[in-house]
Short mmCIF file of C-alpha atoms and ligand atoms in Angstrom, two decimals:
data_model
loop_
_atom_site.label_atom_id
_atom_site.label_comp_id
_atom_site.label_asym_id
_atom_site.label_seq_id
_atom_site.Cartn_x
_atom_site.Cartn_y
_atom_site.Cartn_z
CA UNK A 162 125.90 74.93 142.30
CA UNK A 163 126.62 71.61 140.61
CA UNK A 164 128.62 68.84 142.27
CA UNK A 165 132.41 68.92 141.79
CA UNK A 166 132.22 65.43 140.30
CA UNK A 167 130.62 66.94 137.21
CA UNK A 168 133.55 69.33 136.57
CA UNK A 169 135.39 66.45 134.92
CA UNK A 170 132.47 64.95 133.02
CA UNK A 171 132.14 65.77 129.32
CA UNK A 172 128.96 65.43 127.25
CA UNK A 173 128.79 62.46 124.88
CA UNK A 174 130.35 63.11 121.43
CA UNK A 175 127.95 60.69 119.82
CA UNK A 176 124.94 62.55 121.21
CA UNK A 177 126.42 65.85 119.98
CA UNK A 178 126.77 64.37 116.50
CA UNK A 179 123.18 63.11 116.53
CA UNK A 180 122.01 66.60 117.50
CA UNK A 181 123.99 68.12 114.60
CA UNK A 182 122.62 65.50 112.19
CA UNK A 183 119.06 66.31 113.27
CA UNK A 184 119.69 70.04 112.83
CA UNK A 185 120.97 69.48 109.28
CA UNK A 186 118.05 67.18 108.49
CA UNK A 187 115.63 69.85 109.76
CA UNK A 188 117.28 72.27 107.35
CA UNK A 189 116.27 69.85 104.60
CA UNK A 190 119.65 68.17 104.04
CA UNK A 191 119.82 64.49 103.15
CA UNK A 192 122.35 63.04 105.61
CA UNK A 193 123.81 59.53 105.62
CA UNK A 194 124.15 58.71 109.28
CA UNK A 195 126.93 56.20 109.98
CA UNK A 196 127.48 57.41 113.53
CA UNK A 197 124.95 55.58 115.68
CA UNK A 198 125.57 52.12 117.12
CA UNK A 199 121.92 51.18 116.84
CA UNK A 200 120.64 48.21 114.81
CA UNK A 201 118.48 49.26 111.87
CA UNK A 202 116.29 46.18 112.49
CA UNK A 203 113.09 46.23 114.51
CA UNK A 204 112.58 44.18 117.66
CA UNK A 205 111.45 40.68 116.57
CA UNK A 206 107.66 40.27 116.46
CA UNK A 207 107.51 37.38 118.95
CA UNK A 208 109.38 39.46 121.51
CA UNK A 209 107.10 42.44 120.90
CA UNK A 210 104.09 40.18 121.42
CA UNK A 211 105.36 39.10 124.85
CA UNK A 212 105.48 42.78 125.84
CA UNK A 213 101.96 43.37 124.50
CA UNK A 214 100.68 40.25 126.32
CA UNK A 215 102.23 41.57 129.53
CA UNK A 216 100.25 44.78 129.19
CA UNK A 217 96.95 42.99 128.50
CA UNK A 218 97.54 40.46 131.30
CA UNK A 219 98.27 43.28 133.77
CA UNK A 220 101.83 42.12 134.41
CA UNK A 221 102.51 45.74 135.20
CA UNK A 222 102.98 45.80 138.97
CA UNK A 223 106.14 46.26 141.01
CA UNK A 224 108.26 43.12 141.02
CA UNK A 225 111.65 41.91 142.35
CA UNK A 226 114.46 44.51 142.37
CA UNK A 227 116.79 42.04 140.64
CA UNK A 228 114.32 41.51 137.80
CA UNK A 229 111.54 39.04 136.93
CA UNK A 230 112.33 35.51 137.98
CA UNK A 231 111.24 34.18 134.56
CA UNK A 232 113.65 36.52 132.79
CA UNK A 233 116.54 35.74 135.14
CA UNK A 234 115.88 32.05 134.51
CA UNK A 235 116.03 32.67 130.72
CA UNK A 236 119.31 34.58 131.20
CA UNK A 237 120.65 31.75 133.36
CA UNK A 238 119.83 29.25 130.59
CA UNK A 239 121.43 31.47 127.95
CA UNK A 240 124.64 31.89 129.97
CA UNK A 241 124.89 28.15 130.52
CA UNK A 242 124.02 27.04 126.99
CA UNK A 243 125.79 29.73 124.96
CA UNK A 244 128.61 30.88 127.22
CA UNK A 245 129.29 27.72 129.19
CA UNK A 246 129.06 29.33 132.61
CA UNK A 247 126.58 28.60 135.38
CA UNK A 248 125.10 31.30 137.61
CA UNK A 249 122.50 30.88 140.34
CA UNK A 250 119.42 33.06 139.98
CA UNK A 251 120.53 35.30 142.84
CA UNK A 252 123.73 36.07 140.92
CA UNK A 253 121.86 37.68 138.03
CA UNK A 254 120.43 41.22 138.11
CA UNK A 255 118.38 42.70 135.27
CA UNK A 256 118.74 46.47 134.78
CA UNK A 257 117.62 49.23 132.42
CA UNK A 258 120.28 48.57 129.78
CA UNK A 259 123.91 47.46 129.92
CA UNK A 260 124.79 51.07 130.71
CA UNK A 261 122.71 50.85 133.86
CA UNK A 262 124.24 47.49 134.79
CA UNK A 263 127.72 49.00 134.47
CA UNK A 264 126.77 52.04 136.55
CA UNK A 265 125.22 49.87 139.27
CA UNK A 266 128.40 47.78 139.35
CA UNK A 267 130.64 50.84 139.63
CA UNK A 268 128.52 52.20 142.50
CA UNK A 269 128.76 48.80 144.20
CA UNK A 270 132.54 48.45 143.88
CA UNK A 271 134.20 51.86 143.86
CA UNK A 272 135.35 53.94 146.80
CA UNK A 273 136.46 57.52 146.09
CA UNK A 274 139.89 57.43 144.41
CA UNK A 275 139.71 53.80 143.30
CA UNK A 276 141.25 53.32 139.86
CA UNK A 277 139.63 51.53 136.94
CA UNK A 278 141.86 50.46 134.06
CA UNK A 279 140.40 50.99 130.58
CA UNK A 280 142.31 49.93 127.45
CA UNK A 281 142.33 52.58 124.70
CA UNK A 282 140.35 52.96 122.47
CA UNK A 283 137.30 52.61 124.69
CA UNK A 284 133.55 53.09 124.50
CA UNK A 285 132.69 56.74 125.12
CA UNK A 286 130.72 56.40 128.34
CA UNK A 287 133.11 54.27 130.43
CA UNK A 288 135.41 57.05 131.60
CA UNK A 289 132.53 59.41 132.39
CA UNK A 290 130.59 56.74 134.29
CA UNK A 291 133.66 56.06 136.41
CA UNK A 292 134.14 59.75 137.20
CA UNK A 293 130.47 60.09 138.14
CA UNK A 294 130.81 57.19 140.59
CA UNK A 295 133.89 58.71 142.29
CA UNK A 296 136.47 56.50 140.61
CA UNK A 297 139.48 57.43 138.52
CA UNK A 298 139.68 56.13 134.94
CA UNK A 299 143.20 55.01 134.01
CA UNK A 300 143.44 54.97 130.22
CA UNK A 301 146.02 52.52 128.93
CA UNK A 302 147.75 52.76 125.55
CA UNK A 303 147.51 49.58 123.49
CA UNK A 304 149.18 48.50 120.26
CA UNK A 305 147.52 48.89 116.87
CA UNK A 306 149.45 45.82 115.72
CA UNK A 307 147.60 43.83 118.37
CA UNK A 308 144.24 45.26 117.19
CA UNK A 309 144.35 47.55 120.25
CA UNK A 310 143.77 44.63 122.63
CA UNK A 311 145.42 45.08 126.01
CA UNK A 312 148.19 42.58 126.78
CA UNK A 313 148.98 41.07 130.18
CA UNK A 314 152.18 43.14 130.26
CA UNK A 315 150.44 46.45 129.47
CA UNK A 316 147.88 45.63 132.14
CA UNK A 317 150.51 44.73 134.73
CA UNK A 318 152.33 48.02 134.09
CA UNK A 319 149.12 50.02 134.64
CA UNK A 320 148.19 48.41 137.96
CA UNK A 321 148.75 50.45 141.14
CA UNK A 322 147.81 49.95 144.78
CA UNK A 323 144.57 51.82 143.99
CA UNK A 324 143.49 49.60 141.08
CA UNK A 325 140.11 48.02 141.74
CA UNK A 326 138.86 47.02 138.33
CA UNK A 327 139.78 46.29 134.75
CA UNK A 328 137.03 47.28 132.31
CA UNK A 329 137.23 45.17 129.20
CA UNK A 330 134.89 45.30 126.21
CA UNK A 331 134.88 42.13 124.17
CA UNK A 332 134.00 42.24 121.23
CA UNK A 333 135.14 45.84 121.16
CA UNK A 334 133.35 49.03 120.34
CA UNK A 335 134.95 50.78 118.36
CA UNK A 336 137.35 48.20 116.81
CA UNK A 337 135.29 44.99 116.52
CA UNK A 338 138.34 43.08 117.82
CA UNK A 339 137.83 39.87 119.81
CA UNK A 340 140.23 38.51 122.44
CA UNK A 341 141.48 34.95 122.04
CA UNK A 342 141.11 32.46 124.89
CA UNK A 343 144.85 32.60 125.59
CA UNK A 344 144.89 36.40 125.68
CA UNK A 345 142.03 36.34 128.17
CA UNK A 346 143.71 33.69 130.31
CA UNK A 347 146.87 35.76 130.66
CA UNK A 348 144.82 38.86 131.54
CA UNK A 349 142.86 36.88 134.16
CA UNK A 350 146.13 35.67 135.71
CA UNK A 351 147.38 39.26 136.14
CA UNK A 352 144.05 40.26 137.70
CA UNK A 353 144.05 37.30 140.10
CA UNK A 354 147.68 37.98 141.11
CA UNK A 355 146.88 41.63 141.84
CA UNK A 356 143.37 41.42 143.38
CA UNK A 357 141.79 43.27 140.49
CA UNK A 358 138.16 42.63 139.52
CA UNK A 359 137.13 42.38 135.88
CA UNK A 360 134.11 44.23 134.53
CA UNK A 361 133.50 42.32 131.29
CA UNK A 362 131.21 44.22 128.95
CA UNK A 363 130.08 41.48 126.56
CA UNK A 364 127.15 43.38 125.02
CA UNK A 365 128.31 42.50 121.45
CA UNK A 366 128.96 38.84 122.26
CA UNK A 367 126.27 37.49 119.92
CA UNK A 368 127.44 39.68 117.04
CA UNK A 369 130.52 37.66 116.29
CA UNK A 370 131.43 36.43 112.80
CA UNK A 371 133.85 33.55 113.32
CA UNK A 372 132.44 31.81 116.38
CA UNK A 373 135.59 32.73 118.34
CA UNK A 374 134.09 34.55 121.33
CA UNK A 375 134.88 33.38 124.87
CA UNK A 376 133.09 34.73 127.92
CA UNK A 377 135.73 35.65 130.52
CA UNK A 378 133.80 34.12 133.45
CA UNK A 379 133.66 30.74 131.67
CA UNK A 380 137.44 30.30 131.76
CA UNK A 381 137.80 29.11 135.36
CA UNK A 382 136.12 29.11 138.76
CA UNK A 383 138.61 31.76 139.91
CA UNK A 384 137.94 33.90 136.81
CA UNK A 385 134.21 33.73 137.47
CA UNK A 386 134.68 34.88 141.08
CA UNK A 387 136.42 38.13 140.08
CA UNK A 388 134.33 38.87 136.98
CA UNK A 389 131.15 40.89 136.66
CA UNK A 390 129.71 40.00 133.26
CA UNK A 391 127.61 42.65 131.55
CA UNK A 392 125.28 41.91 128.67
CA UNK A 393 121.90 43.01 127.32
CA UNK A 394 119.37 42.89 124.53
CA UNK A 395 119.88 46.33 122.90
CA UNK A 396 122.28 45.17 120.23
CA UNK A 397 121.62 41.42 119.89
CA UNK A 398 117.82 41.66 119.72
CA UNK A 399 117.51 45.21 118.30
CA UNK A 400 115.93 46.34 121.57
CA UNK A 401 117.71 49.65 122.19
CA UNK A 402 114.64 51.59 123.32
CA UNK A 403 113.32 48.89 125.64
CA UNK A 404 116.31 49.41 127.94
CA UNK A 405 117.13 45.92 129.19
CA UNK A 406 120.60 44.79 130.25
CA UNK A 407 121.90 42.49 132.94
CA UNK A 408 124.87 41.62 135.12
CA UNK A 409 126.05 38.24 136.37
CA UNK A 410 128.49 38.17 139.27
CA UNK A 411 129.24 36.63 142.66
CA UNK A 412 126.33 36.53 145.13
CA UNK A 413 127.84 39.29 147.25
CA UNK A 414 128.24 41.71 144.34
CA UNK A 415 124.85 40.77 142.85
CA UNK A 416 123.17 41.45 146.18
CA UNK A 417 124.83 44.87 146.38
CA UNK A 418 123.80 45.69 142.79
CA UNK A 419 120.25 44.61 143.53
CA UNK A 420 120.10 46.75 146.69
CA UNK A 421 121.41 49.81 144.83
CA UNK A 422 118.93 49.26 142.02
CA UNK A 423 116.06 48.69 144.47
CA UNK A 424 116.63 52.13 146.00
CA UNK A 425 117.32 53.99 142.78
CA UNK A 426 114.78 52.64 140.28
CA UNK A 427 113.11 49.58 141.92
CA UNK A 428 113.63 47.54 138.72
CA UNK A 429 113.44 47.97 134.94
CA UNK A 430 110.01 48.25 133.30
CA UNK A 431 108.18 44.93 133.65
CA UNK A 432 106.81 45.25 130.10
CA UNK A 433 110.34 45.55 128.72
CA UNK A 434 111.43 42.61 130.85
CA UNK A 435 108.69 40.42 129.36
CA UNK A 436 109.76 41.53 125.88
CA UNK A 437 113.36 40.57 126.71
CA UNK A 438 112.05 37.21 127.97
CA UNK A 439 110.36 36.75 124.58
CA UNK A 440 113.56 37.68 122.74
CA UNK A 441 115.69 35.23 124.72
CA UNK A 442 113.26 32.31 124.63
CA UNK A 443 111.67 32.67 121.17
CA UNK A 444 113.88 34.74 118.88
CA UNK A 445 117.21 32.90 118.63
CA UNK A 446 116.79 32.33 114.87
CA UNK A 447 115.91 35.97 114.18
CA UNK A 448 118.95 37.13 116.10
CA UNK A 449 121.15 34.78 114.08
CA UNK A 450 119.61 36.15 110.88
CA UNK A 451 120.56 39.69 111.90
CA UNK A 452 124.14 38.60 112.57
CA UNK A 453 124.25 36.98 109.10
CA UNK A 454 123.19 40.29 107.55
CA UNK A 455 125.76 42.27 109.59
CA UNK A 456 128.42 39.83 108.35
CA UNK A 457 127.48 40.38 104.71
CA UNK A 458 127.58 44.13 105.26
CA UNK A 459 130.91 43.88 107.04
CA UNK A 460 132.40 41.96 104.12
CA UNK A 461 131.13 44.47 101.55
CA UNK A 462 132.22 47.49 103.60
CA UNK A 463 135.67 46.04 104.25
CA UNK A 464 136.14 45.19 100.56
CA UNK A 465 135.36 48.77 99.55
CA UNK A 466 137.47 50.34 102.30
CA UNK A 467 140.45 48.16 101.35
CA UNK A 468 140.55 49.88 97.96
CA UNK A 469 141.09 53.34 99.47
CA UNK A 470 144.71 54.49 99.48
CA UNK A 471 146.45 55.73 102.64
CA UNK A 472 143.96 54.50 105.20
CA UNK A 473 144.03 51.33 107.26
CA UNK A 474 141.58 49.78 109.67
CA UNK A 475 141.13 47.00 112.18
CA UNK A 476 139.39 44.09 110.44
CA UNK A 477 136.27 43.67 112.61
CA UNK A 478 135.55 40.18 113.91
CA UNK A 479 132.48 41.24 115.84
CA UNK A 480 130.11 44.13 116.73
CA UNK A 481 129.17 46.46 113.83
CA UNK A 482 131.87 49.11 113.71
CA UNK A 483 134.99 49.83 111.65
CA UNK A 484 137.76 51.90 113.22
CA UNK A 485 139.72 53.64 110.47
CA UNK A 486 143.21 55.17 110.71
CA UNK A 487 143.16 58.59 109.00
CA UNK A 488 146.50 59.81 110.36
CA UNK A 489 147.98 60.09 106.83
CA UNK A 490 145.99 63.29 106.19
CA UNK A 491 146.74 65.06 109.44
CA UNK A 492 149.05 67.63 107.84
CA UNK A 493 146.25 68.66 105.44
CA UNK A 494 144.14 70.04 108.28
CA UNK A 495 144.11 73.15 110.42
CA UNK A 496 142.58 72.22 113.72
CA UNK A 497 142.57 73.61 117.22
CA UNK A 498 141.85 70.81 119.66
CA UNK A 499 141.12 67.64 117.76
CA UNK A 500 142.08 66.47 114.29
CA UNK A 501 139.43 63.74 114.12
CA UNK A 502 136.67 66.18 115.17
CA UNK A 503 137.73 68.58 112.39
CA UNK A 504 137.91 65.70 109.89
CA UNK A 505 134.38 64.52 110.78
CA UNK A 506 133.01 68.07 110.79
CA UNK A 507 134.29 68.77 107.28
CA UNK A 508 133.13 65.37 106.05
CA UNK A 509 129.63 65.99 107.42
CA UNK A 510 129.38 69.57 106.15
CA UNK A 511 130.77 68.91 102.66
CA UNK A 512 129.75 65.30 101.98
CA UNK A 513 126.66 64.92 104.20
CA UNK A 514 127.93 61.81 105.99
CA UNK A 515 128.01 61.58 109.81
CA UNK A 516 130.74 59.46 111.41
CA UNK A 517 132.33 59.58 114.86
CA UNK A 518 135.76 61.14 115.57
CA UNK A 519 138.28 58.78 117.13
CA UNK A 520 138.91 61.24 119.96
CA UNK A 521 135.53 60.15 121.37
CA UNK A 522 137.20 56.77 122.00
CA UNK A 523 140.50 58.27 123.15
CA UNK A 524 142.47 58.07 119.86
CA UNK A 525 142.55 61.17 117.66
CA UNK A 526 144.08 59.55 114.54
CA UNK A 527 140.96 57.50 113.82
CA UNK A 528 137.30 57.73 112.88
CA UNK A 529 134.56 55.15 113.44
CA UNK A 530 131.85 54.17 110.97
CA UNK A 531 128.96 51.78 111.61
CA UNK A 532 127.48 49.09 109.40
CA UNK A 533 124.30 48.51 111.40
CA UNK A 534 122.67 50.77 108.80
CA UNK A 535 121.24 50.19 105.31
CA UNK A 536 124.03 48.65 103.21
CA UNK A 537 123.46 51.16 100.38
CA UNK A 538 124.05 53.99 102.85
CA UNK A 539 127.14 52.26 104.23
CA UNK A 540 128.65 51.79 100.75
CA UNK A 541 127.71 55.29 99.59
CA UNK A 542 129.20 56.70 102.81
CA UNK A 543 132.47 54.87 102.12
CA UNK A 544 132.50 56.08 98.48
CA UNK A 545 132.11 59.66 99.73
CA UNK A 546 134.88 59.08 102.28
CA UNK A 547 137.17 58.12 99.41
CA UNK A 548 136.13 61.23 97.47
CA UNK A 549 136.75 63.42 100.53
CA UNK A 550 140.17 61.90 101.13
CA UNK A 551 141.14 62.31 97.46
CA UNK A 552 140.14 65.97 97.60
CA UNK A 553 142.55 66.73 100.44
C1 LIG B 684 130.36 48.78 124.58
C2 LIG B 684 128.97 49.18 124.94
N1 LIG B 684 128.51 48.87 126.17
C3 LIG B 684 127.26 49.22 126.54
C4 LIG B 684 126.42 49.90 125.68
C5 LIG B 684 125.06 50.30 126.16
O1 LIG B 684 124.10 49.35 125.91
P1 LIG B 684 122.62 49.50 126.47
O2 LIG B 684 121.79 50.07 125.37
O3 LIG B 684 122.21 48.11 126.82
O4 LIG B 684 122.66 50.39 127.66
C6 LIG B 684 126.86 50.23 124.39
C7 LIG B 684 125.99 50.99 123.48
O5 LIG B 684 126.41 51.61 122.51
C8 LIG B 684 128.17 49.86 124.01
O6 LIG B 684 128.65 50.14 122.80
#
């Protein structure tokens, strides 16, 4: 009955964990949830007010498929001022979240059988989105000693005659690693030499602790031509539920994305778009404040984790995740399919802390914790992790 495409698509691990957490909470258990990549802050007031104003001023009619002109202009200004790259307004399309921008882009670019290279570990939805849009995800092993960042050589080895796109997430979910300018330049060169487009998911770009983020499209005119930049407000402005993301790309690709979006959903909610406009034009200081708090939490979490024997982790430079190597305890577990799933299951059931198994990101020797939660919960979760590990 269902389409064959869906045979290959698996449900999201993170959503399964949330469901389990809710079940346990309903049974009256007190669970520390370090599994969800959602800011614990609320959307800044001035942004909220723009959304409320939009309702009262009846800015609630159909509008342009590519998104409100005012919002695209604010995005254009942001890309120029913060990322040093200029886009015309008809090169920017606002969608219902970064997820939606990525899906629109995949629909626009992929023919059946086209390959998309994804460095491992990768954000859970990429591979499934690619399968649902008739592409083939090609998962590429990367080196832990390079913070799991793909190198030009690894990329070159993975390219085939079917390769259409490289999907790169910078800063990374789940590692928090950030590519240097030189690393990006060598990746761009391989892509240009092999006619491969770059889908650059830069959703965590503002959450960066050492001011060392470079937007791929800013590196050269040629880089900009082959790059589709994805970004959004969910993480940077604590706007997850409003569902606003955007893409910036060449005119031809942007036009295709806009056409696809026009037929599928017309455009994202105008109220949410006005809220995003408020966030981008009025809430820069509040966003910076949130990043400052994430940094403090990162430092505290990393300090505590460093004291635990027999684990190691990638030191996060951005985003709000820590990817922890738990391979040292593998022989202490009986498991059928996945070690990290069994590890997380036992941790949740016995210590009431929810974290995400590394297998969700393609690497079974790891688990991911978040620090976009209350710092007391983060630290208590890490203390319990230590207790759990010592009990093994
Ligand atoms: C790497 C990455 N890209 C995209 C998204 C989706 O963002 P949005 O809420 O804007 O759809 C997430 C959310 O977790 C993410 O981690």
